[in-house]
CSV table of C-alpha atoms in Angstrom, one decimal:
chain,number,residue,atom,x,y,z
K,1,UNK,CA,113.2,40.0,-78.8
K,2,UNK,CA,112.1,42.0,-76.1
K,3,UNK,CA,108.7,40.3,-74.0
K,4,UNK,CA,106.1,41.3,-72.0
K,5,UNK,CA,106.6,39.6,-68.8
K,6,UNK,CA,103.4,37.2,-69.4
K,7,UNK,CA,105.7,35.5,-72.0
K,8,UNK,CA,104.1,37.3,-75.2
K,9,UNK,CA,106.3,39.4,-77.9
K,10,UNK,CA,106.5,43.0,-76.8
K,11,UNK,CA,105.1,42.9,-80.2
K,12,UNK,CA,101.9,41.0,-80.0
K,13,UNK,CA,98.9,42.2,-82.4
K,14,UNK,CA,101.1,44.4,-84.9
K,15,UNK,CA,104.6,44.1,-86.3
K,16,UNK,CA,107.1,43.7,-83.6
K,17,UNK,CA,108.7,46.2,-81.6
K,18,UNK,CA,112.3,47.3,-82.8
K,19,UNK,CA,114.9,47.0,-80.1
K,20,UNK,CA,117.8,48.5,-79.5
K,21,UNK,CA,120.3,47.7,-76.7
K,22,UNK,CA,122.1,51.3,-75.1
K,23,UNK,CA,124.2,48.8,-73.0
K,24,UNK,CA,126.9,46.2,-74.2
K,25,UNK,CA,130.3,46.1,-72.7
K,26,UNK,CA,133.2,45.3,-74.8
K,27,UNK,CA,136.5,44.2,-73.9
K,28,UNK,CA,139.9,43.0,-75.1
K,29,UNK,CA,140.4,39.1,-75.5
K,30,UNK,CA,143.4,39.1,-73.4
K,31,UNK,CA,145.9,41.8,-72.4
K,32,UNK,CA,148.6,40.7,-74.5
K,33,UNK,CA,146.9,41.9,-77.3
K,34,UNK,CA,145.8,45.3,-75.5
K,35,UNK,CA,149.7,46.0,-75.1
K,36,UNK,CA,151.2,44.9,-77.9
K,37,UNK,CA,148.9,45.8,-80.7
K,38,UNK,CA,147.1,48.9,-79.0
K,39,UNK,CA,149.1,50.4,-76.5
K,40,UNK,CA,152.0,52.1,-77.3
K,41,UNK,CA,155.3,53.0,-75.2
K,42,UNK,CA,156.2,54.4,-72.7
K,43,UNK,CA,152.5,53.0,-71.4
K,44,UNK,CA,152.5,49.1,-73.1
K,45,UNK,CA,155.1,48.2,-70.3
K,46,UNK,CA,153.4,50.0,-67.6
K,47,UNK,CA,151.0,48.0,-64.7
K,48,UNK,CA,147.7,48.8,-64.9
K,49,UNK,CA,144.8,46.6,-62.9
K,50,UNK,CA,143.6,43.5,-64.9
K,51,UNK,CA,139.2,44.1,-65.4
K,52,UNK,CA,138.2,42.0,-62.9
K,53,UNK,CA,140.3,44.5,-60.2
K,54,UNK,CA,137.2,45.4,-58.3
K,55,UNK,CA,135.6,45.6,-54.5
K,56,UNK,CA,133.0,43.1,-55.3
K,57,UNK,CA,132.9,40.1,-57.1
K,58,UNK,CA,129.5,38.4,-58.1
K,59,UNK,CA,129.4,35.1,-56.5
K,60,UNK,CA,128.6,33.2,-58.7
K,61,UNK,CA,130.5,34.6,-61.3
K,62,UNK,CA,130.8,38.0,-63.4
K,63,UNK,CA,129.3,36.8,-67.0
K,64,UNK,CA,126.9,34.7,-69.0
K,65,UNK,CA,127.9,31.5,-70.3
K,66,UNK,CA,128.6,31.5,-73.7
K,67,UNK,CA,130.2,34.8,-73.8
K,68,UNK,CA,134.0,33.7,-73.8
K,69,UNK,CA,136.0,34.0,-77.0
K,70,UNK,CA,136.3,30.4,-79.3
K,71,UNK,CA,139.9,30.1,-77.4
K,72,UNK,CA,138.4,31.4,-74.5
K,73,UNK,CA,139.0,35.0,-74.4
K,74,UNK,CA,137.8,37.4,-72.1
K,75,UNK,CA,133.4,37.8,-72.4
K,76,UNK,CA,132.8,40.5,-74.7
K,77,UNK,CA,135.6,40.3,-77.2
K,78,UNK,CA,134.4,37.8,-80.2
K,79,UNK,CA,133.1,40.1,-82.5
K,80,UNK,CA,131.1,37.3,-84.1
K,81,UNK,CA,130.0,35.3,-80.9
K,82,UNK,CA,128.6,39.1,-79.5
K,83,UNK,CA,126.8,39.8,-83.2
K,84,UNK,CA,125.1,36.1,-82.8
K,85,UNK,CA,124.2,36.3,-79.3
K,86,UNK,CA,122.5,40.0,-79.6
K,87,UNK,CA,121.2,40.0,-83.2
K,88,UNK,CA,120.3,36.4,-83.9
K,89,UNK,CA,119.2,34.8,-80.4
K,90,UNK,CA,118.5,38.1,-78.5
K,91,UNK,CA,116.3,40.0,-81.5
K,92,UNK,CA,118.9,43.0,-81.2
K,93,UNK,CA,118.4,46.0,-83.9
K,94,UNK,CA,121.3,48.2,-83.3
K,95,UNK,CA,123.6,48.0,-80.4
K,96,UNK,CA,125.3,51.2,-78.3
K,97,UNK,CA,128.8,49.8,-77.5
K,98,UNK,CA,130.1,51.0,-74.7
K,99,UNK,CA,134.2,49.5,-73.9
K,100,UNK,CA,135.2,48.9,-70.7
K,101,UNK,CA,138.4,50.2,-69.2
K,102,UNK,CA,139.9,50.4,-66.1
K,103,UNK,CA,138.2,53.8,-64.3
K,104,UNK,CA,140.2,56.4,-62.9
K,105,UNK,CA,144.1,55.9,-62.8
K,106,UNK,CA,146.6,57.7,-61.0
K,107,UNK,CA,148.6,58.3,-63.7
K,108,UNK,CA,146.2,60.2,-66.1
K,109,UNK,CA,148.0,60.0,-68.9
K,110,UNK,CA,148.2,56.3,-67.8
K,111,UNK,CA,144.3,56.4,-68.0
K,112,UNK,CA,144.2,58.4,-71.1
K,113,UNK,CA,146.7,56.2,-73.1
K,114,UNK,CA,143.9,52.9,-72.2
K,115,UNK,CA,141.0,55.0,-72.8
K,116,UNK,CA,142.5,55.6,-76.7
K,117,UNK,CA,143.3,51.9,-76.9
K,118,UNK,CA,140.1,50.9,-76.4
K,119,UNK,CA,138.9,53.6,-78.3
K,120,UNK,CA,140.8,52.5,-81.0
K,121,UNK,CA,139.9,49.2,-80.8
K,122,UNK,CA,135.8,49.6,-80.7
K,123,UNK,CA,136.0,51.7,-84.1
K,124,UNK,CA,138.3,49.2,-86.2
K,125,UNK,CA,137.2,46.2,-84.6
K,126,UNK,CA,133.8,47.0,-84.4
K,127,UNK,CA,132.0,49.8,-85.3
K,128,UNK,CA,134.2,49.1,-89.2
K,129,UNK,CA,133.6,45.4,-89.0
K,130,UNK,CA,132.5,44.8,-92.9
K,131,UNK,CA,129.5,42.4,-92.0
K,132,UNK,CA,128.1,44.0,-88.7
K,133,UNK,CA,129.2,47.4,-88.6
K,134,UNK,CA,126.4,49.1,-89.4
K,135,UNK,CA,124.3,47.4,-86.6
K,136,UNK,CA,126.7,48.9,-84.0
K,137,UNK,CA,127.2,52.0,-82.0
K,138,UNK,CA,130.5,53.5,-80.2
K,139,UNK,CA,131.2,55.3,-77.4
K,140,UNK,CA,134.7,57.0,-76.6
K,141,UNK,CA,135.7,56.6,-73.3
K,142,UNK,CA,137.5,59.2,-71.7
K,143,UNK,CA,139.3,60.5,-68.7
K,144,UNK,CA,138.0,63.4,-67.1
K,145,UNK,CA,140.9,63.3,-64.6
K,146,UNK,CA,142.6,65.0,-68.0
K,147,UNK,CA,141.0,67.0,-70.0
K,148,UNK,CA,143.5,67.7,-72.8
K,149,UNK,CA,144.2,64.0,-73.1
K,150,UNK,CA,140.1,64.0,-73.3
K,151,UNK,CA,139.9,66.5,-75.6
K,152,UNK,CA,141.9,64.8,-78.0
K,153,UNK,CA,139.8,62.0,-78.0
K,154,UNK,CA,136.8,63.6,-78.8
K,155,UNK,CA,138.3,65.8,-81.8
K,156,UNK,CA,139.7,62.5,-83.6
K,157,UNK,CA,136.6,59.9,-83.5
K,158,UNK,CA,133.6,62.8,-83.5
K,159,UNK,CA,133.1,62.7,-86.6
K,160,UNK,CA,132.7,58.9,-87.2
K,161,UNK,CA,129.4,58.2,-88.2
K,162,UNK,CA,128.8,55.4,-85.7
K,163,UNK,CA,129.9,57.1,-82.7
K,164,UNK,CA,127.1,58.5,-81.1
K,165,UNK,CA,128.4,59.4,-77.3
K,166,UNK,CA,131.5,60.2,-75.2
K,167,UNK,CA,131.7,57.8,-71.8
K,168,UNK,CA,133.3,58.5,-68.3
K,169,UNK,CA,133.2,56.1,-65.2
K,170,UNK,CA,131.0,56.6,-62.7
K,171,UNK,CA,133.4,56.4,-59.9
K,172,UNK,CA,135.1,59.3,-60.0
K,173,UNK,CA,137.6,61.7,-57.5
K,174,UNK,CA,134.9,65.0,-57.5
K,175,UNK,CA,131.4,65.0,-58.8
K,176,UNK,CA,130.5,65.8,-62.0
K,177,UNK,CA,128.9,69.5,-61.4
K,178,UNK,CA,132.2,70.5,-60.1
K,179,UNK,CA,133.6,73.3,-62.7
K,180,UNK,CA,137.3,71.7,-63.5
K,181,UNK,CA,134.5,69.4,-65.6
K,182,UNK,CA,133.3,72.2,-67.2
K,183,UNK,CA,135.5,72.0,-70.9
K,184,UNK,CA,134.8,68.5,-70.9
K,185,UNK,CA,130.8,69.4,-70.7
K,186,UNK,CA,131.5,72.0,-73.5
K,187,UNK,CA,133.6,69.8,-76.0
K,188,UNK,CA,130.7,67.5,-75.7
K,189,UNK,CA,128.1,69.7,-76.7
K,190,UNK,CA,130.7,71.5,-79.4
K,191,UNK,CA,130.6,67.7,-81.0
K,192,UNK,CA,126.7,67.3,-80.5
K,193,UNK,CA,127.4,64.2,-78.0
K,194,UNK,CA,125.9,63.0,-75.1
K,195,UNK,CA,127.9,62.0,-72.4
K,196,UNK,CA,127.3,57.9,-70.8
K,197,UNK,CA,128.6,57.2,-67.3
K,198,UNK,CA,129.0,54.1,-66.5
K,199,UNK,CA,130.0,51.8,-63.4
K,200,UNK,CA,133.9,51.0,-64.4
K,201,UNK,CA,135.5,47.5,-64.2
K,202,UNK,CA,139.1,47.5,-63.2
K,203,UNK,CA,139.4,49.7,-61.2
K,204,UNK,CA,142.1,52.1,-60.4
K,205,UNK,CA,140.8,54.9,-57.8
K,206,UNK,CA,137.7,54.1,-56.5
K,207,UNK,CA,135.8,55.9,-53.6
K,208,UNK,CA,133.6,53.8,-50.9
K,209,UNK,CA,130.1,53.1,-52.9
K,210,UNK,CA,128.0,55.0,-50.3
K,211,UNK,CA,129.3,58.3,-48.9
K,212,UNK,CA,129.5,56.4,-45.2
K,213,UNK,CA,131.9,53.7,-46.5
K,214,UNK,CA,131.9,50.2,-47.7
K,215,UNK,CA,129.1,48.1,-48.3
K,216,UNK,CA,129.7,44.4,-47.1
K,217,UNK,CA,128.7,42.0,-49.8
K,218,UNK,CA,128.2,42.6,-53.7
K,219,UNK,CA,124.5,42.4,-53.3
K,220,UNK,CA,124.6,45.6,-51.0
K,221,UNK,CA,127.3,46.9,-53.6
K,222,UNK,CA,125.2,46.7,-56.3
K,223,UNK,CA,122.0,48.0,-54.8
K,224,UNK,CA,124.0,51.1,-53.6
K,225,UNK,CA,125.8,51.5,-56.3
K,226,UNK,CA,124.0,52.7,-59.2
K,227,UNK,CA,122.6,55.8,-56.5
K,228,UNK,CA,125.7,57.4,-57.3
K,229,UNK,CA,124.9,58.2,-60.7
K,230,UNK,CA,122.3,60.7,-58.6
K,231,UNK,CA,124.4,62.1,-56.5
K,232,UNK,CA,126.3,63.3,-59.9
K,233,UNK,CA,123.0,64.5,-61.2
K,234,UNK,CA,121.8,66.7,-58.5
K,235,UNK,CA,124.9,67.9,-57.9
K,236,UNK,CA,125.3,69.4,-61.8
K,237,UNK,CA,121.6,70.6,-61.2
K,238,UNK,CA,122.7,72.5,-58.1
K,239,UNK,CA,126.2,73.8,-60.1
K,240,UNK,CA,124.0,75.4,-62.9
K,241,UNK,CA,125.7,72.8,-65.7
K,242,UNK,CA,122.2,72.6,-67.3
K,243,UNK,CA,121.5,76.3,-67.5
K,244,UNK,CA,125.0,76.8,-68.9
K,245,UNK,CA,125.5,74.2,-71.4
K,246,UNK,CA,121.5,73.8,-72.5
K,247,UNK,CA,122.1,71.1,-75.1
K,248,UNK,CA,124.2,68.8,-72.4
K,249,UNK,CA,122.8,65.3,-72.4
K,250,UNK,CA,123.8,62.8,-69.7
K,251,UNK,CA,123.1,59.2,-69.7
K,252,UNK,CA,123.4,57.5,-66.5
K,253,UNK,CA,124.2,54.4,-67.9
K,254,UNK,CA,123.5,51.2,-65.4
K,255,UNK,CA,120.7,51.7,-63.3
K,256,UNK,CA,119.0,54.2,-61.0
K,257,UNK,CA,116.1,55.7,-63.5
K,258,UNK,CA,113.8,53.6,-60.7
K,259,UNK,CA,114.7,55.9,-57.7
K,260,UNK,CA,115.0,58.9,-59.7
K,261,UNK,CA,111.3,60.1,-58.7
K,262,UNK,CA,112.0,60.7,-55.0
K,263,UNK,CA,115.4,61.8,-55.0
K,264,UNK,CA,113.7,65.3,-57.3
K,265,UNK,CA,111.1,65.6,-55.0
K,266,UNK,CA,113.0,65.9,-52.4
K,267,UNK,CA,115.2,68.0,-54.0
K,268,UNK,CA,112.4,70.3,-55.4
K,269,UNK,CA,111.0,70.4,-51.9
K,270,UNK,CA,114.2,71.3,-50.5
K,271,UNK,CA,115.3,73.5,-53.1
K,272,UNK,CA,112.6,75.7,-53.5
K,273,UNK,CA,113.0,78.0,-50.8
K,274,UNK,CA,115.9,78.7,-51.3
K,275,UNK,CA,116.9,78.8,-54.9
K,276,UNK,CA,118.6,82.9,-54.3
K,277,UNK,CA,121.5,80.3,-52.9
K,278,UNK,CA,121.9,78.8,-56.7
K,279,UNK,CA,121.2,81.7,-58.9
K,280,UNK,CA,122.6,80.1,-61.6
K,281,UNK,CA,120.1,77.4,-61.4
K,282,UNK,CA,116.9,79.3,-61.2
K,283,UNK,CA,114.3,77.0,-62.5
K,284,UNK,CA,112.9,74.2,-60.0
K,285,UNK,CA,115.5,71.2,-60.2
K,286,UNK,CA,113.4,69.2,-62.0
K,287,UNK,CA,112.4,71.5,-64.7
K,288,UNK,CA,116.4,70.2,-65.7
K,289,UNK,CA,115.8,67.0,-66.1
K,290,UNK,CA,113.7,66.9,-69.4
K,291,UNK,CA,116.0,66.9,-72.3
K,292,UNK,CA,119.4,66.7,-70.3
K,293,UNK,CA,118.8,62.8,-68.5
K,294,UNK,CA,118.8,59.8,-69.7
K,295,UNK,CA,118.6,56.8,-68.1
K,296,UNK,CA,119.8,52.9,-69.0
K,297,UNK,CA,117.3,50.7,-67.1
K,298,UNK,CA,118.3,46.8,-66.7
K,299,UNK,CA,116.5,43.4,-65.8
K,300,UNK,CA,117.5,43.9,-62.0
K,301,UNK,CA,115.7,48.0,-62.2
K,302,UNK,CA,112.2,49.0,-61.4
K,303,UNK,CA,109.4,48.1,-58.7
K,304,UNK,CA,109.3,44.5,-61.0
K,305,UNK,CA,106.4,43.2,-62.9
K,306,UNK,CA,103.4,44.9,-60.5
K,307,UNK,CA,100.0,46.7,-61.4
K,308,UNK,CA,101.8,50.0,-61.1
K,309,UNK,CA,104.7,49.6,-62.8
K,310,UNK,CA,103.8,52.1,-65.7
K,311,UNK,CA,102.1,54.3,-63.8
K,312,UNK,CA,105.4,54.6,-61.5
K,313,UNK,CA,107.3,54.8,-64.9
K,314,UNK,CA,105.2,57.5,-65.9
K,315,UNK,CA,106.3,59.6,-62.7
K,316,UNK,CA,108.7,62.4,-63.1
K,317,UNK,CA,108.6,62.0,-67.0
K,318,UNK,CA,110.7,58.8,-66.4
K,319,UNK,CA,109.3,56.6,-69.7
K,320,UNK,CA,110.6,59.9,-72.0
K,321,UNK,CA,114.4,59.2,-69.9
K,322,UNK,CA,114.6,55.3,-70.0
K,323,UNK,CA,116.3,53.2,-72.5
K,324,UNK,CA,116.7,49.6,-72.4
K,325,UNK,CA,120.3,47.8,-71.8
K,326,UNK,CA,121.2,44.4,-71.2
K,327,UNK,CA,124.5,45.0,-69.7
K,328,UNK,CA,125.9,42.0,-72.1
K,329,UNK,CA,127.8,39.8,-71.2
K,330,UNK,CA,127.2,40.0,-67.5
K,331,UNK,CA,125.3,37.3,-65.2
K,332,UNK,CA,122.3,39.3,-64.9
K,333,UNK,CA,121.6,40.2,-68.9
K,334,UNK,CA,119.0,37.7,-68.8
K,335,UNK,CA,116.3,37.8,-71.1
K,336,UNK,CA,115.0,41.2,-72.5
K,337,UNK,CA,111.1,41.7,-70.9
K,338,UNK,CA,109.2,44.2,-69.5
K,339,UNK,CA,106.6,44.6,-67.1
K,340,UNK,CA,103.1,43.7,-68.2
K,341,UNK,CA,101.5,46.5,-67.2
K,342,UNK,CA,103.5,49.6,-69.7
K,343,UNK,CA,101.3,50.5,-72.4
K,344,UNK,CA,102.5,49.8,-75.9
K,345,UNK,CA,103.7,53.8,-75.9
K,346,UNK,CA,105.9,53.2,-73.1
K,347,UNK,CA,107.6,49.7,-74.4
K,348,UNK,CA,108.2,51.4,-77.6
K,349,UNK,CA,109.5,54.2,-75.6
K,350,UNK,CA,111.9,51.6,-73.7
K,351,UNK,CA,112.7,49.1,-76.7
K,352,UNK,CA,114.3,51.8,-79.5
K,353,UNK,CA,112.3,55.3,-79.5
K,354,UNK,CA,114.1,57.2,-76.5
K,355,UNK,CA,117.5,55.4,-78.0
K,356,UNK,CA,116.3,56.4,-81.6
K,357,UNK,CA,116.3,59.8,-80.8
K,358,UNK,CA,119.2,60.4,-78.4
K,359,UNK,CA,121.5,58.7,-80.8
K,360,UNK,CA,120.2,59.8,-83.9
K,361,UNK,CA,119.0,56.0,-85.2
K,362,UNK,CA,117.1,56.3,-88.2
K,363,UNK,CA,114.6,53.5,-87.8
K,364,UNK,CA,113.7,53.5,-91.2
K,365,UNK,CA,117.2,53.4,-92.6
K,366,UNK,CA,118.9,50.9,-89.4
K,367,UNK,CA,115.9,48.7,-89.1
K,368,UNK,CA,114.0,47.1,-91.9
K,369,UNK,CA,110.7,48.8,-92.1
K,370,UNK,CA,108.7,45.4,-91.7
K,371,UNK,CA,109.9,45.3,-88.0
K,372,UNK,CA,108.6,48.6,-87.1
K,373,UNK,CA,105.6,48.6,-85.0
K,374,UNK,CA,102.9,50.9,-86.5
């Protein structure tokens, strides 16, 4: 159950606050099973980087404790260790899976072929499971490095009624406004989708995480990080993606709703005298953002538990763009709160109204009706 960060139930006074988590990672228990029982030749046999293939490593270690398999496979894989540790000790609702592969490959059929494994994976391990099922939600994770191979992915699990969104990794070759994106920006629409990006694990091709180069430790890694989800943003403001595909929704989907604020001012200010150079952007850049961004905010996001922590929230229409995630099973999940000082609108807002709506929840059909705050 999501808390206020004075220790009370989000809750407090009226029937508790649904809560639904847009973030949990899902893997496969081991690789062995990925090849043999997923992936088929000529990719089963091929390398392809392990998920803990990254820059940075968190020191004191990647995941919560708890989260392994019973015979100890990989954090994320147990499809009845996740259920109890999100629905029964964490006061989960529904949860927005999202699997984690291995980012951008060389090969992009190589990338494609583990994309579909997973894919395939989430909906009949998961998303069909006969006793929890209907408490989770999929995302289909693509390549955009190949957009046929994409395609395809999209056209066979759209119409599942549990997944909700297509996913891409945030580290990518181009940014996402560039037009060889374009198709993959309409199939998404065509199948009423948003689109989640999402920091990758295992990485294949992976730029520097600041446009200057490296970052030295994995503190500075992750507080860089999660800026490049803007850098995505304003650049598919400034391409006109908005204008052209209106009913385009992004969710940028670990971190960075905190620093969205001065980033658009910036680029309003900036922009504004000179929007003849985007014509195809017309409206100020933040007239975009309403509608087409969404946000996944963590424990480790935010100015922190402060006096003007909802006000702050309330900038830039960021509490109508925020969902919560807990980024399970990784080290910093911790417990769900939020900052004392959001009104009840925005914690609903946070805990399962902005998630409701983006991925068509219906509270009253997913959540028993005696949990619903009135």
């Amino acid at each position: 159950m999501i808390e206020i960060n004075d220790g009370t139930p989000a809750g407090e006074g009226s029937a508790r606050i649904p809560l639904i988590d847009a973030s949990v990672h899902i893997f496969f228990g081991r690789n062995k099973d990925l090849r043999e029982n997923f992936l088929r030749e000529p990719f089963s046999s091929r390398g392809f980087p392990d998920y803990e293939m990254d820059w940075y490593g968190a020191p004191g270690g990647e995941y919560a404790k708890g989260t392994k398999g019973p015979n100890k496979e990989y954090p994320g894989s147990d499809v009845d260790i996740v259920a109890r540790h999100l629905f029964a000790d964490r006061g989960v609702d529904v949860a927005v899976l999202h699997p984690m592969t291995r980012g951008i490959m060389p090969d992009r059929h190589l990338g494609t072929a583990l994309a579909a494994a997973h894919n395939e994976m989430m909906v009949t391990r998961w998303l069909d499971h006969p006793e929890f099922g209907e408490r989770f939600r999929g995302t289909i994770r693509v390549v955009p490095d190949d957009i046929a191979g994409s395609l395809r992915e999209i056209a066979k699990y759209k119409d599942h009624p549990r997944v909700v969104q297509i996913g891409i990794p945030l580290q990518s070759r181009e940014l996402y406004g560039k037009p060889q994106f374009w198709p993959l920006w309409e199939a998404a629409v065509d199948a009423g989708l948003p689109v989640a990006v999402h920091i990758e694990m295992g990485n294949g091709i992976m730029q520097s995480p600041t446009p200057s180069g490296a970052t030295r430790t994995y503190e500075q890694y992750l507080g860089f990080m999660s800026m490049n989800y803007l850098y995505h943003l304003m650049n598919m403001v400034a391409e006109g993606v908005f204008e052209k595909f209106d009913a385009l929704k992004m969710v940028w989907a670990d971190g960075a709703a905190d620093m969205l604020t001065p980033f658009i001012w910036r680029m309003d200010c900036f922009g504004r005298p000179h929007l003849e150079q985007t014509p195809w952007a017309p409206k100020m850049p933040s007239d975009y953002l309403p509608g087409h961004t969404y946000f996944i905010q963590g424990s480790l996001d935010g100015p922190g538990d402060v006096d003007f922590a909802g006000e702050w929230l309330d900038f830039t229409g960021k509490d109508d763009m925020t969902m919560f995630g807990s980024s399970y099973p990784l080290w910093d999940m911790g417990e769900p709160t939020l900052p004392a000082a959001y009104s009840l609108e925005q914690r609903e807002k946070i805990c399962w109204r902005n998630a409701a709506g983006l991925y068509g929840i219906d509270v009253s059909r997913d959540i028993p009706t005696d949990l619903v705050a009135q």
